[in-house]
Coordinates of C-alpha atoms in Angstrom, one line a residue:
M9 CA 0.1 -0.3 -0.1
D10 CA 1.0 3.5 -1.0
F11 CA 1.4 5.8 2.1
S12 CA 2.3 8.9 0.7
L13 CA -0.6 11.5 0.1
D14 CA -0.8 13.9 -2.7
D15 CA -0.2 17.4 -3.2
E16 CA -3.2 18.5 -2.5
Q17 CA -3.6 17.0 0.9
V18 CA -0.5 18.1 2.1
A19 CA -2.2 21.4 1.5
L20 CA -5.2 20.4 3.2
R21 CA -3.0 19.2 5.8
D22 CA -0.7 22.3 5.9
A23 CA -3.7 24.5 6.5
V24 CA -5.2 22.8 8.7
R25 CA -2.6 22.6 11.0
S26 CA -1.7 26.6 10.9
L27 CA -4.8 27.4 11.3
V28 CA -6.1 24.9 15.1
T29 CA -1.5 26.0 15.7
K30 CA -2.4 29.5 15.5
T31 CA -5.7 29.0 17.8
Y32 CA -3.9 26.4 20.4
G33 CA -0.1 27.0 19.6
D34 CA -0.3 28.0 23.2
F35 CA -1.6 25.4 25.4
E36 CA -2.8 28.1 27.6
Q37 CA -5.3 29.0 25.1
R38 CA -6.4 25.7 25.1
R39 CA -7.0 25.8 28.7
R40 CA -8.9 29.0 28.6
A41 CA -11.5 27.9 25.3
S42 CA -12.7 25.0 27.0
A43 CA -13.1 26.5 30.9
A44 CA -15.6 28.8 28.6
E45 CA -19.0 27.0 27.3
P46 CA -19.6 26.3 24.8
G47 CA -15.2 24.6 25.7
Y48 CA -14.4 25.5 22.1
D49 CA -13.8 28.7 19.9
E50 CA -16.6 28.8 18.1
S51 CA -14.6 31.5 15.7
L52 CA -12.1 28.6 15.0
W53 CA -15.2 26.8 14.4
R54 CA -16.7 29.6 11.6
Q55 CA -12.9 29.6 9.9
L56 CA -13.3 25.8 9.6
A57 CA -16.5 25.5 8.1
E58 CA -15.5 28.6 5.5
M59 CA -12.1 26.0 4.8
G60 CA -14.9 23.4 4.4
V61 CA -13.2 21.6 6.6
L62 CA -16.8 20.5 8.4
G63 CA -18.5 19.4 5.4
L64 CA -14.8 17.1 3.5
P65 CA -16.8 13.6 4.0
F66 CA -19.8 14.4 2.5
A67 CA -20.9 14.6 -0.9
E68 CA -20.9 17.8 -3.3
D69 CA -24.8 17.7 -4.0
D70 CA -25.1 17.7 -0.1
G71 CA -23.4 20.6 0.1
G72 CA -19.8 19.2 0.6
M73 CA -16.4 18.8 -0.3
G74 CA -16.6 15.4 -2.4
A75 CA -12.9 14.2 0.1
G76 CA -12.7 10.7 1.4
P77 CA -11.4 8.7 5.4
V78 CA -7.9 10.1 4.6
E79 CA -8.5 13.7 4.0
V80 CA -10.6 12.9 7.5
A81 CA -7.8 11.5 9.0
L82 CA -5.4 14.3 8.1
V83 CA -7.3 17.0 9.7
A84 CA -8.6 14.4 12.9
A85 CA -4.6 14.7 13.1
E86 CA -4.2 18.2 13.5
L87 CA -6.9 18.5 16.0
G88 CA -5.1 16.2 17.9
R89 CA -2.5 17.8 17.7
V90 CA -3.3 20.7 19.3
L91 CA -4.9 19.4 22.0
A92 CA -7.8 21.5 20.0
P93 CA -11.8 20.6 21.6
E94 CA -13.5 21.7 18.7
P95 CA -16.4 18.8 17.9
F96 CA -15.0 17.9 14.4
L97 CA -15.6 13.8 15.8
A98 CA -18.5 14.6 17.3
S99 CA -20.6 16.9 15.3
V100 CA -19.1 15.9 11.5
V101 CA -17.3 12.7 11.7
L102 CA -20.5 11.2 13.7
A103 CA -23.9 12.9 13.9
G104 CA -22.9 14.2 9.7
G105 CA -21.6 10.3 9.3
A106 CA -25.3 8.9 10.1
V107 CA -26.8 11.4 8.0
A108 CA -24.8 11.3 4.8
A109 CA -24.8 7.6 5.6
A110 CA -28.6 7.0 6.0
G111 CA -31.3 10.5 5.0
T112 CA -32.7 10.7 2.6
A113 CA -31.2 12.8 0.0
D114 CA -33.9 16.0 1.0
Q115 CA -32.5 15.5 4.5
R116 CA -28.5 15.4 3.2
S117 CA -28.8 17.8 1.4
E118 CA -30.7 20.4 4.4
L119 CA -28.4 19.2 6.8
L120 CA -25.3 18.6 5.8
G121 CA -25.7 21.8 4.7
A122 CA -26.1 23.7 7.1
L123 CA -23.4 21.7 9.7
A124 CA -20.9 22.9 6.6
S125 CA -21.4 25.9 6.8
G126 CA -21.6 26.0 10.4
E127 CA -24.7 27.2 10.7
R128 CA -26.2 24.0 12.6
L129 CA -24.3 21.4 15.2
L130 CA -25.5 18.6 15.3
A131 CA -24.5 15.8 18.2
L132 CA -24.9 11.4 17.6
A133 CA -26.7 10.1 20.8
H134 CA -26.2 7.1 20.9
E135 CA -25.0 4.7 24.4
E136 CA -27.6 4.9 26.5
T137 CA -28.3 4.3 30.7
V138 CA -32.6 4.0 29.8
P139 CA -33.2 2.6 26.5
V140 CA -34.5 4.7 24.0
T141 CA -37.2 3.1 22.8
A142 CA -39.5 4.4 18.9
S143 CA -43.2 5.0 18.6
R144 CA -44.8 6.0 16.1
S145 CA -47.0 8.8 16.7
G146 CA -49.5 10.3 14.3
E147 CA -47.8 10.1 11.2
G148 CA -44.8 10.9 13.0
W149 CA -42.1 9.4 16.3
S150 CA -42.1 9.9 19.1
L151 CA -38.8 8.3 20.9
T152 CA -38.4 7.8 25.0
G153 CA -35.4 6.0 27.0
T154 CA -32.2 8.4 28.1
K155 CA -28.6 8.8 26.5
E156 CA -25.6 9.0 27.8
P157 CA -22.9 10.5 27.1
V158 CA -23.9 12.8 24.0
L159 CA -20.8 14.5 23.0
H160 CA -21.9 18.2 22.5
G161 CA -25.4 17.2 23.3
A162 CA -26.4 20.4 25.4
R163 CA -25.1 22.8 22.3
A164 CA -26.3 21.1 20.0
D165 CA -28.7 22.6 17.5
L166 CA -30.1 18.6 17.0
L167 CA -29.7 15.1 17.6
V168 CA -29.3 11.6 15.9
V169 CA -30.8 9.3 17.7
S170 CA -30.8 5.9 17.5
A171 CA -33.9 3.8 19.1
A172 CA -35.7 0.9 19.5
L173 CA -37.6 -0.1 17.0
P174 CA -41.7 -1.8 17.7
D175 CA -41.3 -4.1 15.3
G176 CA -37.5 -5.1 16.3
G177 CA -33.9 -4.0 14.6
T178 CA -32.5 -0.4 15.2
G179 CA -33.9 3.3 14.1
L180 CA -32.3 6.1 13.5
F181 CA -34.0 9.4 13.9
L182 CA -34.1 13.3 14.5
V183 CA -34.5 14.9 17.3
E184 CA -34.6 19.1 17.9
G185 CA -32.1 20.3 20.9
T186 CA -35.2 21.8 22.0
D187 CA -37.5 18.4 22.5
A188 CA -35.1 17.2 24.9
E189 CA -33.6 17.5 28.3
T190 CA -30.1 18.1 28.1
D191 CA -28.5 18.2 31.3
G192 CA -24.7 18.9 30.0
Y193 CA -21.3 18.7 31.8
R194 CA -18.1 18.4 31.3
T195 CA -15.9 15.5 30.9
Y196 CA -12.5 13.9 32.1
D197 CA -10.6 15.5 29.6
G198 CA -12.1 19.4 30.1
G199 CA -14.2 18.7 26.8
R200 CA -18.0 18.7 26.8
A201 CA -21.0 16.4 26.9
A202 CA -24.5 15.6 27.9
R203 CA -27.1 13.6 29.6
V204 CA -30.3 13.2 27.5
R205 CA -33.7 12.0 28.8
L206 CA -35.7 12.0 25.5
R207 CA -39.9 11.6 27.5
D208 CA -42.4 11.2 24.1
A209 CA -39.6 13.6 22.4
P210 CA -41.3 14.2 18.7
A211 CA -38.5 12.3 15.9
T212 CA -38.4 12.7 12.7
A213 CA -37.3 9.3 11.5
L214 CA -33.8 9.8 9.2
G215 CA -33.7 7.5 6.2
E216 CA -36.8 5.2 5.2
P217 CA -39.1 5.3 7.9
G218 CA -39.1 2.3 10.3
A219 CA -35.8 -0.4 8.2
D220 CA -33.5 -1.1 10.1
Q221 CA -30.3 1.2 10.1
A222 CA -28.3 -1.3 12.3
T223 CA -25.8 -2.2 10.0
T224 CA -25.6 1.3 8.4
L225 CA -24.8 2.7 12.0
A226 CA -22.1 -0.2 12.4
G227 CA -20.0 1.8 9.3
V228 CA -20.2 5.1 11.3
L229 CA -19.2 4.2 14.1
A230 CA -16.3 2.0 12.4
A231 CA -15.9 4.6 10.2
A232 CA -15.5 7.6 14.4
R233 CA -13.1 5.3 14.8
L234 CA -10.6 5.6 12.6
A235 CA -11.2 8.7 13.1
A236 CA -10.7 9.0 16.7
C237 CA -7.7 7.0 16.5
H238 CA -6.2 10.3 14.3
E239 CA -6.8 11.7 16.8
A240 CA -5.2 10.4 19.2
L241 CA -1.7 10.2 17.2
G242 CA -1.9 13.9 16.8
G243 CA -2.3 13.2 21.0
M244 CA 0.9 11.0 20.8
E245 CA 3.2 12.4 18.0
A246 CA 2.6 15.8 20.7
A247 CA 3.6 13.6 23.8
L248 CA 6.6 11.7 22.6
A249 CA 7.6 15.6 21.1
A250 CA 7.5 16.9 25.1
T251 CA 9.7 14.0 26.2
T252 CA 11.7 14.5 24.1
A253 CA 12.2 18.2 24.2
Y254 CA 12.3 17.7 28.2
L255 CA 14.5 14.8 28.7
K256 CA 17.1 17.0 26.4
S257 CA 17.1 20.0 28.4
R258 CA 16.4 18.9 31.8
K259 CA 19.2 18.9 34.1
Q260 CA 20.0 16.7 36.9
F261 CA 23.2 15.8 39.0
G262 CA 25.2 18.5 36.5
V263 CA 24.0 17.3 32.7
T264 CA 20.5 16.4 30.9
L265 CA 18.1 13.9 31.7
N266 CA 19.3 12.0 27.7
T267 CA 22.5 11.1 29.1
F268 CA 20.7 8.6 31.4
Q269 CA 20.6 5.5 28.7
A270 CA 17.7 3.5 30.7
L271 CA 15.8 7.1 29.8
N272 CA 16.9 7.0 26.4
F273 CA 15.5 3.9 26.0
R274 CA 12.2 4.5 27.5
A275 CA 11.5 7.7 24.8
A276 CA 12.3 5.3 22.7
D277 CA 10.1 2.4 23.3
M278 CA 7.1 5.1 22.8
Y279 CA 8.5 6.1 19.1
V280 CA 8.7 1.8 18.6
S281 CA 4.4 2.0 20.1
L282 CA 4.0 5.3 18.3
E283 CA 5.3 4.1 14.7
L284 CA 3.3 1.0 14.4
T285 CA 0.3 2.1 15.6
R286 CA 0.6 5.0 12.7
S287 CA 1.3 1.7 10.1
I288 CA -1.7 0.0 11.3
V289 CA -4.3 2.8 11.8
D290 CA -3.0 4.2 8.2
W291 CA -3.7 0.4 6.6
A292 CA -7.5 0.4 8.2
T293 CA -8.1 4.2 7.3
M294 CA -7.0 2.3 3.4
V295 CA -9.0 -0.5 4.1
L296 CA -11.7 2.1 5.1
A297 CA -11.7 4.1 1.6
T298 CA -12.1 0.6 -0.4
G299 CA -16.3 0.8 0.8
D300 CA -16.0 -2.5 1.7
P301 CA -18.0 -2.6 5.6
A302 CA -17.7 -6.5 6.6
R303 CA -13.5 -5.7 6.1
A304 CA -13.5 -2.5 7.5
G305 CA -15.1 -3.0 10.8
E306 CA -12.3 -6.1 11.0
A307 CA -9.7 -3.3 10.1
S308 CA -10.9 -0.1 12.7
A309 CA -10.8 -2.8 16.3
R310 CA -7.5 -3.9 14.4
A311 CA -6.7 0.1 14.8
A312 CA -8.4 0.9 18.0
L313 CA -7.0 -2.0 20.2
Q314 CA -3.4 -0.8 19.0
T315 CA -4.1 2.7 19.9
S316 CA -4.9 1.8 23.0
R317 CA -2.3 0.0 23.8
A318 CA 0.1 2.6 22.2
G319 CA -2.1 6.1 23.6
R320 CA -1.6 4.1 27.6
H321 CA 1.7 3.4 26.8
I322 CA 2.8 6.9 25.4
G323 CA 0.8 8.7 28.0
Q324 CA 1.9 7.0 31.0
E325 CA 5.6 6.9 29.9
A326 CA 5.4 11.3 29.0
I327 CA 3.5 11.6 32.4
Q328 CA 6.6 9.4 34.0
L329 CA 9.2 11.1 32.0
H330 CA 8.9 14.2 33.0
G331 CA 7.9 13.7 36.8
G332 CA 6.0 16.0 38.8
I333 CA 5.2 18.2 35.9
A334 CA 3.5 16.8 33.8
M335 CA 0.7 16.2 36.9
T336 CA -0.5 19.8 36.8
A337 CA -3.2 21.2 35.1
E338 CA -1.0 24.1 33.2
Y339 CA 1.3 21.5 31.2
L340 CA 0.8 19.6 27.9
V341 CA 1.8 16.5 28.9
G342 CA -1.2 15.0 32.0
N343 CA -4.4 17.3 28.9
I344 CA -2.5 14.6 26.5
T345 CA -2.7 11.3 28.7
A346 CA -6.5 13.4 29.8
H347 CA -7.6 13.4 26.4
L348 CA -6.0 9.4 25.1
T349 CA -8.2 7.9 28.2
V350 CA -11.0 9.9 26.7
L351 CA -10.9 8.5 23.0
D352 CA -9.3 4.7 24.0
H353 CA -12.9 5.1 25.8
L354 CA -15.1 6.7 23.4
L355 CA -16.1 4.0 21.1
G356 CA -15.5 0.8 22.7
D357 CA -12.2 0.4 24.9
G358 CA -9.0 -1.5 24.0
R359 CA -11.0 -5.0 26.1
Q360 CA -13.6 -4.7 24.2
H361 CA -12.0 -4.6 20.4
L362 CA -9.9 -7.2 21.6
G363 CA -13.1 -10.1 22.2
T364 CA -14.5 -8.8 19.2
L365 CA -11.6 -9.4 17.1
M366 CA -11.3 -13.0 19.2
T367 CA -14.9 -13.6 17.5
G368 CA -13.5 -13.7 14.4
V369 CA -10.2 -15.7 14.9
G370 CA -12.6 -18.8 14.2
D371 CA -12.3 -17.8 10.1
Y372 CA -8.0 -17.8 9.6
E373 CA -6.4 -21.5 8.7
A374 CA -3.8 -22.3 12.2
L375 CA -0.3 -22.2 11.3
D376 CA 1.2 -24.8 13.1
P377 CA 4.9 -24.2 13.4
L378 CA 4.7 -28.0 15.1
D379 CA 3.7 -29.4 12.0
P380 CA 5.9 -31.5 9.6
T381 CA 4.0 -30.4 6.8
M382 CA 3.8 -26.5 7.5
R383 CA 7.8 -27.1 8.0
S384 CA 8.2 -28.8 5.2
T385 CA 6.4 -26.2 3.6
S386 CA 8.1 -23.4 5.2
S387 CA 11.3 -24.4 4.1
Q388 CA 11.2 -24.5 0.4

């Protein structure tokens, strides 16, 4: 596989990097933006819309840019590199992805155009604490139950809600934000999420009414999981860069820390984890770009499992090699580790992905190294 970027992709990456670095290059600016409501810089969100970033994954007929998973990955990585709290993953990839995959032509044109221009913020409500059920109500539908956590659910103008259908299966519905009871709160990494209660909330079916959208939703979550992996890669790169810079500048016993070989080995192990993760996440992104949903789902799980392990390794090592300074709220490294932890648990953690992959192990032929036939074959 060719992992190199073409000229347009490089230009996109450089433009997004320049914009978000200008806003969040100083970590204090990120802290101020995430401390105030709505938890991100709305002026930067508008600039991303003007640049076309919010419409990247959507078809041109729907008001988007017609780009693919690679372009989404580039943006996610740049946002992760500076810990940008903007709801690109929550609103564009998750909610927008669901509308693009399941919506009718009119719904796609209306909703994705508004999302791409920054006029409306969408959020996907999928995880639930009280199962959400859908029932027919006159010409429409009504939903009852509780969803949590819903990323940026309190700020969202429109919610895309998954719900159990009366005849079985999972449907997707649109609920105006004003028709839901939302309790917003700050997450572990300073982001925003909400508990969304639906009490006979009026809803509109997304796509064909009554259709089971479980497969479509699984594809959207797989794509979002990969975008989260790229965002984590950006954070891991930043953590490694900060750690190596610290080792080269911090002195103990009259010499810099990079004088001690054991610390260099630990930094080198962080680099190996990062590059292993980059390789499998890039591979999974190219699998997703082929449009094969079955292969994309498995590739997404593989990438997420490696990202989970690497994020934990790099985050913990970065904190330990920085010593006590890493535990302060004012320092970048501890905040990166908190964000990596949130990303790990956002769409299923490492243990869940390992379980998913284990169910498919039987589909592969086993290689028995003690089998004489195998030894004979490999020696030829």
